[in-house]
CSV table of C-alpha atoms in Angstrom, one decimal:
chain,number,residue,atom,x,y,z
K,1,MET,CA,62.0,100.8,135.7
K,2,THR,CA,63.8,104.0,133.5
K,3,GLY,CA,62.3,106.8,134.7
K,4,ALA,CA,60.7,109.3,132.4
K,5,TRP,CA,63.4,111.2,130.4
K,6,GLY,CA,64.9,107.5,129.2
K,7,GLN,CA,61.0,106.3,128.6
K,8,ALA,CA,61.0,109.4,126.5
K,9,VAL,CA,64.2,108.5,124.6
K,10,VAL,CA,63.1,105.1,123.8
K,11,GLU,CA,59.8,105.3,122.7
K,12,ARG,CA,61.1,108.3,120.3
K,13,ALA,CA,64.4,106.0,119.0
K,14,ALA,CA,61.3,103.5,117.8
K,15,ALA,CA,59.3,106.2,116.7
K,16,LEU,CA,62.4,107.0,114.2
K,17,GLY,CA,62.1,103.1,113.0
K,18,GLN,CA,59.1,102.4,112.6
K,19,GLN,CA,59.1,104.8,109.7
K,20,GLY,CA,62.9,103.5,108.9
K,21,ASN,CA,64.7,106.2,109.9
K,22,TRP,CA,67.4,103.0,111.9
K,23,GLU,CA,70.2,105.1,111.5
K,24,ASP,CA,69.0,107.7,113.5
K,25,ALA,CA,67.6,105.3,115.6
K,26,LEU,CA,70.2,104.6,116.8
K,27,GLU,CA,71.8,107.1,116.6
K,28,VAL,CA,69.1,109.3,119.8
K,29,LEU,CA,68.6,105.3,122.1
K,30,LEU,CA,72.9,104.5,121.4
K,31,PRO,CA,74.6,107.1,124.1
K,32,ALA,CA,71.7,107.1,126.6
K,33,MET,CA,72.4,103.4,126.7
K,34,ASP,CA,75.2,105.3,129.1
K,35,GLY,CA,72.1,105.2,131.8
K,36,VAL,CA,71.3,103.0,135.4
K,37,SER,CA,68.3,103.3,134.0
K,38,LEU,CA,68.3,102.0,131.1
K,39,GLN,CA,71.5,99.7,131.1
K,40,SER,CA,69.2,97.2,133.6
K,41,ASP,CA,65.7,97.6,131.1
K,42,ALA,CA,64.4,94.6,129.4
K,43,HIS,CA,62.2,97.0,126.3
K,44,THR,CA,65.0,98.8,126.4
K,45,TRP,CA,67.6,96.6,125.3
K,46,TYR,CA,64.7,94.9,123.4
K,47,VAL,CA,64.6,98.5,121.2
K,48,LEU,CA,68.1,98.6,120.8
K,49,GLY,CA,67.9,94.8,119.2
K,50,TYR,CA,65.8,95.6,117.1
K,51,ILE,CA,67.3,98.2,115.7
K,52,GLN,CA,70.5,97.1,115.1
K,53,LYS,CA,68.3,93.7,112.9
K,54,GLU,CA,66.9,96.6,111.0
K,55,LEU,CA,70.9,97.6,110.9
K,56,TYR,CA,72.1,94.5,109.3
K,57,LYS,CA,69.6,93.7,107.5
K,58,THR,CA,69.3,96.8,105.0
K,59,LYS,CA,72.7,97.6,105.4
K,60,GLN,CA,75.3,94.9,105.7
K,61,VAL,CA,73.8,91.5,104.9
K,62,ASN,CA,75.5,90.7,102.4
K,63,ASP,CA,78.1,90.6,104.9
K,64,VAL,CA,79.3,87.5,107.0
K,65,ASP,CA,81.0,89.2,109.9
K,66,SER,CA,78.6,92.1,110.4
K,67,PRO,CA,79.0,94.0,113.1
K,68,ARG,CA,75.4,95.3,113.2
K,69,ARG,CA,74.2,91.6,113.2
K,70,LEU,CA,76.6,90.7,116.2
K,71,GLU,CA,75.3,93.5,118.5
K,72,ALA,CA,71.9,92.9,118.0
K,73,VAL,CA,72.2,89.2,119.0
K,74,TYR,CA,73.5,90.4,122.4
K,75,SER,CA,71.1,93.2,122.6
K,76,LEU,CA,68.1,91.3,122.1
K,77,GLN,CA,69.4,88.3,124.4
K,78,ARG,CA,70.3,90.4,127.2
K,79,ALA,CA,66.8,92.4,126.7
K,80,ALA,CA,65.1,88.4,127.4
K,81,GLU,CA,68.0,87.9,130.1
K,82,LEU,CA,66.6,90.7,132.4
K,83,GLY,CA,62.4,89.2,131.6
K,84,ALA,CA,60.9,91.1,129.1
K,85,THR,CA,56.9,91.7,128.5
K,86,VAL,CA,55.2,88.6,127.2
K,87,GLU,CA,55.0,89.9,124.4
K,88,ASP,CA,58.4,91.3,124.4
K,89,ALA,CA,59.1,88.0,124.4
K,90,ARG,CA,57.8,86.9,121.5
K,91,LEU,CA,59.1,89.7,119.3
K,92,ILE,CA,62.6,88.5,121.1
K,93,GLU,CA,62.4,85.7,119.7
K,94,ALA,CA,60.5,86.1,116.3
K,95,ALA,CA,64.0,88.1,115.6
K,96,LEU,CA,66.3,85.9,117.2
K,97,ASP,CA,64.9,83.5,115.0
K,98,PHE,CA,66.3,85.9,112.3
K,99,LEU,CA,69.0,86.8,113.0
K,100,ALA,CA,69.3,82.8,113.5
K,101,ARG,CA,69.2,81.5,110.5
K,102,SER,CA,70.8,84.3,108.5
K,103,TYR,CA,74.1,82.5,110.1
K,104,LEU,CA,72.5,79.4,108.1
K,105,ARG,CA,72.2,81.2,105.8
K,106,ASP,CA,75.9,82.6,105.3
K,107,ALA,CA,77.1,79.8,106.2
K,108,ILE,CA,75.5,77.1,103.2
K,109,GLY,CA,76.0,80.0,101.2
K,110,ARG,CA,79.7,80.0,101.9
K,111,VAL,CA,79.9,76.0,100.7
K,112,GLU,CA,78.3,76.4,97.8
K,113,GLY,CA,81.5,79.4,97.1
K,114,PHE,CA,83.6,76.9,98.8
K,115,THR,CA,87.4,77.7,98.5
K,116,VAL,CA,90.2,76.4,100.1
K,117,GLY,CA,90.7,76.8,103.7
K,118,SER,CA,87.2,77.8,103.9
K,119,ASP,CA,86.3,75.2,106.5
K,120,ASP,CA,87.0,76.6,110.1
K,121,GLU,CA,84.7,80.0,108.7
K,122,VAL,CA,81.6,77.6,107.2
K,123,LEU,CA,82.2,76.3,111.2
K,124,MET,CA,81.7,79.5,113.0
K,125,LEU,CA,78.8,80.6,111.3
K,126,PHE,CA,76.6,77.0,112.1
K,127,GLY,CA,77.9,77.2,115.0
K,128,ARG,CA,76.1,80.5,115.7
K,129,TYR,CA,73.4,79.8,114.3
K,130,GLU,CA,73.6,76.7,116.9
K,131,ALA,CA,74.1,79.4,120.0
K,132,ILE,CA,72.0,81.2,119.3
K,133,GLN,CA,69.0,78.2,118.4
K,134,LYS,CA,70.3,77.1,122.2
K,135,ALA,CA,69.6,80.5,123.9
K,136,ILE,CA,66.3,80.8,122.6
K,137,ASP,CA,65.4,77.6,123.5
K,138,PRO,CA,67.8,74.8,124.7
K,139,SER,CA,66.2,71.7,123.9
K,140,ALA,CA,66.1,72.7,120.2
K,141,ASP,CA,67.7,70.0,118.4
K,142,VAL,CA,69.9,71.0,115.1
K,143,THR,CA,71.8,67.6,114.6
K,144,VAL,CA,70.6,67.5,111.4
K,145,GLN,CA,71.2,70.6,109.9
K,146,LYS,CA,74.8,70.3,111.4
K,147,ALA,CA,75.5,66.3,109.8
K,148,ASP,CA,74.3,68.1,106.2
K,149,VAL,CA,77.1,71.6,106.1
K,150,TYR,CA,79.4,68.9,107.6
K,151,ARG,CA,78.6,66.4,104.7
K,152,TYR,CA,78.4,69.4,102.8
K,153,LEU,CA,81.7,70.8,103.7
K,154,GLY,CA,82.7,66.9,102.6
K,155,ARG,CA,81.8,67.7,98.8
K,156,ALA,CA,83.3,70.3,98.7
K,157,ASN,CA,86.4,69.6,99.5
K,158,GLY,CA,86.4,66.7,97.4
K,159,GLN,CA,84.8,68.8,94.3
K,160,LEU,CA,87.6,70.8,94.2
K,161,LEU,CA,90.6,68.4,94.8
K,162,ALA,CA,88.6,66.5,91.6
K,163,ASN,CA,89.1,69.4,90.0
K,164,SER,CA,92.6,69.5,91.0
K,165,LEU,CA,95.7,69.0,88.7
K,166,GLY,CA,97.8,67.4,91.3
K,167,ALA,CA,100.6,70.0,91.1
K,168,ASN,CA,100.7,71.2,94.5
K,169,GLN,CA,99.9,67.8,96.6
K,170,GLU,CA,99.8,69.0,99.6
K,171,GLN,CA,96.5,70.9,99.1
K,172,ASP,CA,95.7,68.0,97.0
K,173,GLN,CA,95.9,65.7,101.0
K,174,ARG,CA,94.3,68.5,102.0
K,175,LEU,CA,91.8,68.3,100.3
K,176,PHE,CA,91.1,64.7,101.0
K,177,ASP,CA,91.8,64.0,104.0
K,178,GLY,CA,89.0,67.6,104.9
K,179,SER,CA,86.8,65.5,102.7
K,180,VAL,CA,86.6,62.4,104.4
K,181,ALA,CA,86.9,64.6,108.1
K,182,HIS,CA,83.9,66.2,106.9
K,183,TYR,CA,81.5,62.8,106.1
K,184,GLU,CA,82.9,61.2,109.2
K,185,ALA,CA,81.8,64.0,111.5
K,186,ALA,CA,78.4,63.9,109.6
K,187,LEU,CA,78.0,60.3,110.3
K,188,LYS,CA,79.1,60.5,114.4
K,189,LEU,CA,75.9,62.7,114.4
K,190,MET,CA,73.9,60.3,111.6
K,191,PRO,CA,74.9,56.1,111.9
K,192,GLY,CA,74.0,54.9,109.3
K,193,ASN,CA,72.5,58.3,107.0
K,194,TYR,CA,72.9,57.0,103.2
K,195,PRO,CA,75.0,59.1,101.3
K,196,GLY,CA,77.5,60.1,104.2
K,197,LEU,CA,78.2,57.1,103.8
K,198,TYR,CA,78.7,56.3,100.0
K,199,ASN,CA,80.1,59.8,99.5
K,200,LEU,CA,82.9,58.5,101.8
K,201,ALA,CA,83.5,55.4,100.3
K,202,ILE,CA,83.1,56.9,96.7
K,203,THR,CA,86.5,59.6,98.5
K,204,LEU,CA,88.5,57.0,99.6
K,205,TYR,CA,88.9,55.1,96.6
K,206,ASN,CA,88.8,58.0,94.0
K,207,GLN,CA,92.1,59.0,96.6
K,208,GLY,CA,93.3,55.3,95.7
K,209,VAL,CA,93.0,55.8,91.4
K,210,ARG,CA,94.1,59.4,92.2
K,211,GLN,CA,98.1,57.4,93.5
K,212,LEU,CA,97.4,55.5,91.3
K,213,LYS,CA,97.9,58.1,88.7
K,214,ARG,CA,101.2,59.2,89.8
K,215,ILE,CA,102.5,56.0,88.3
K,216,ASP,CA,104.4,56.5,85.3
K,217,HIS,CA,107.9,55.3,83.1
K,218,GLU,CA,109.9,57.4,86.0
K,219,THR,CA,108.5,56.2,88.9
K,220,SER,CA,111.6,54.0,91.1
K,221,MET,CA,110.4,50.4,92.0
K,222,PHE,CA,110.7,52.1,95.5
K,223,GLU,CA,108.1,54.6,94.5
K,224,LEU,CA,105.7,51.7,92.9
K,225,MET,CA,105.5,50.3,96.0
K,226,GLU,CA,104.5,52.6,98.6
K,227,ILE,CA,102.2,53.8,95.9
K,228,GLN,CA,100.3,50.3,95.5
K,229,ASP,CA,100.4,49.9,99.5
K,230,ALA,CA,99.6,53.7,100.1
K,231,CYS,CA,96.9,52.5,97.1
K,232,VAL,CA,95.7,48.8,99.0
K,233,VAL,CA,95.1,50.9,101.9
K,234,LEU,CA,92.7,53.5,100.2
K,235,PHE,CA,90.9,50.6,98.7
K,236,GLU,CA,90.3,48.8,102.8
K,237,ARG,CA,89.3,51.4,104.3
K,238,SER,CA,86.1,52.4,101.2
K,239,LEU,CA,85.4,49.3,101.5
K,240,SER,CA,84.2,49.0,104.7
K,241,PRO,CA,81.3,52.7,104.4
K,242,MET,CA,80.2,51.7,101.6
K,243,GLU,CA,79.3,47.7,102.3
K,244,ALA,CA,77.4,49.7,105.5
K,245,ALA,CA,75.6,52.3,102.6
K,246,HIS,CA,74.3,48.9,101.0
K,247,GLN,CA,72.8,47.8,103.4
K,248,SER,CA,71.4,50.0,104.1
K,249,GLN,CA,69.6,50.7,100.8
K,250,PRO,CA,70.1,47.0,99.0
K,251,ASP,CA,68.8,47.8,95.8
K,252,ARG,CA,70.7,50.6,94.7
K,253,PHE,CA,72.6,50.3,91.6
K,254,GLU,CA,75.4,52.7,93.3
K,255,THR,CA,76.2,50.2,95.3
K,256,LEU,CA,76.5,47.0,94.4
K,257,LYS,CA,79.1,49.1,91.5
K,258,GLY,CA,81.1,50.5,94.5
K,259,LEU,CA,81.9,47.0,95.8
K,260,MET,CA,81.4,45.3,92.4
K,261,THR,CA,85.2,48.0,91.9
K,262,ILE,CA,86.5,47.9,95.3
K,263,HIS,CA,86.6,44.6,95.1
K,264,TYR,CA,88.2,43.8,91.9
K,265,ALA,CA,91.0,46.6,92.7
K,266,LEU,CA,91.6,44.5,96.0
K,267,ASN,CA,92.2,41.4,93.4
K,268,GLN,CA,89.8,39.8,94.7
K,269,PRO,CA,87.4,38.1,91.4
K,270,GLU,CA,85.5,36.4,93.5
K,271,ALA,CA,84.0,39.2,95.9
K,272,SER,CA,83.4,41.1,92.6
K,273,GLU,CA,82.1,38.9,90.4
K,274,ARG,CA,79.0,38.6,92.8
K,275,TYR,CA,78.4,42.5,93.3
K,276,ARG,CA,78.5,41.9,89.2
K,277,LYS,CA,75.9,38.8,88.8
K,278,MET,CA,73.7,41.0,91.9
K,279,ILE,CA,73.3,44.7,88.8
K,280,GLU,CA,72.3,42.2,86.8
K,281,GLY,CA,70.0,40.0,88.3
K,282,LEU,CA,68.6,44.5,89.5
K,283,ASN,CA,68.5,45.5,85.8
K,284,GLY,CA,67.0,42.4,85.4
K,285,ASN,CA,63.8,43.6,87.6
K,286,ARG,CA,63.5,46.9,86.0
K,287,PRO,CA,60.7,47.8,84.4
C-alpha cells in the first residue's frame, strides 16, 4: 500500500486530471514514482497510465510514434499486473482497448495513404494492436482484422504498381512481390477467401500483361523469348487462385471472365471458349 504522502500525491494528480490539467498532473505524479511504495501500487500506475493516455489524445493523437501512447500502454499493463481493484481493472481494460484501436486506426490510415515501403510500418502498428488485445484477453482472435490488413496492403502495392510509368523496374518488382506476398499471407489466415483469391489472380495476370508491354521493335529475339516464358509462368500462377475463387462463388461474372482471359493468354482456346459460353449463360439468366 502507499503511504499517506504517496496517496496524497496520487489524489492530487487525479484531481488535476479531472480538471483537464493533464500536463500538470503528470508533473505532480511522475517524480513521486521513484518511491518504492508507489512503484508497487496498481492504482498509482493506473492513474499514471490514464494521464499519459489523455496526453496522447489531446497532444499527440496524430503522431503514430507518440511516446505518450507507448508510455500509457506500459503503465496500464503494469497496473493490471500488480493486481488492480475490480473497478480499476474495468477502467484499465477500457483504456487499453482505446489505445489498441488507435493503433489499428493508424495502421489503416497508413494503408490509405500508402507510399512505397510503408508495409513494415503498417504491420508494426497492427502488431501493437494485436499485442494489446492479447494482453487484455489472451483468447482474443484478430485473424479477420489481420487478414484484412494484409489484403489492404496487397491492394495498396498493386495500385501503386498499376499507376507506375515503368521507369523504375526494381521498384515495380518490389511492389509486385509485396502485393503477392500480402495476398498470400491473407489467404494463409483465411483460406478460400474470395477477395483474396481473386485479387491475387488478377495481380499475377496483370504482371504478365505488364511484361508483354515491354516488347517493342528494339527487343532482341533472346529477350523476347525470355519475356514470353516469364509471362507464361505468371499466367499459369494466376490460374490456380482464379479457379479457387470461381469454385468459391461459381456465378461471379468477374471470375468467369478472368478464367476465359487467362486460358486465352495461355493459348488454350477450348477452355477459354467454355468460360465464354458460361458468361453468356449467366447473362441470359439475368433479369
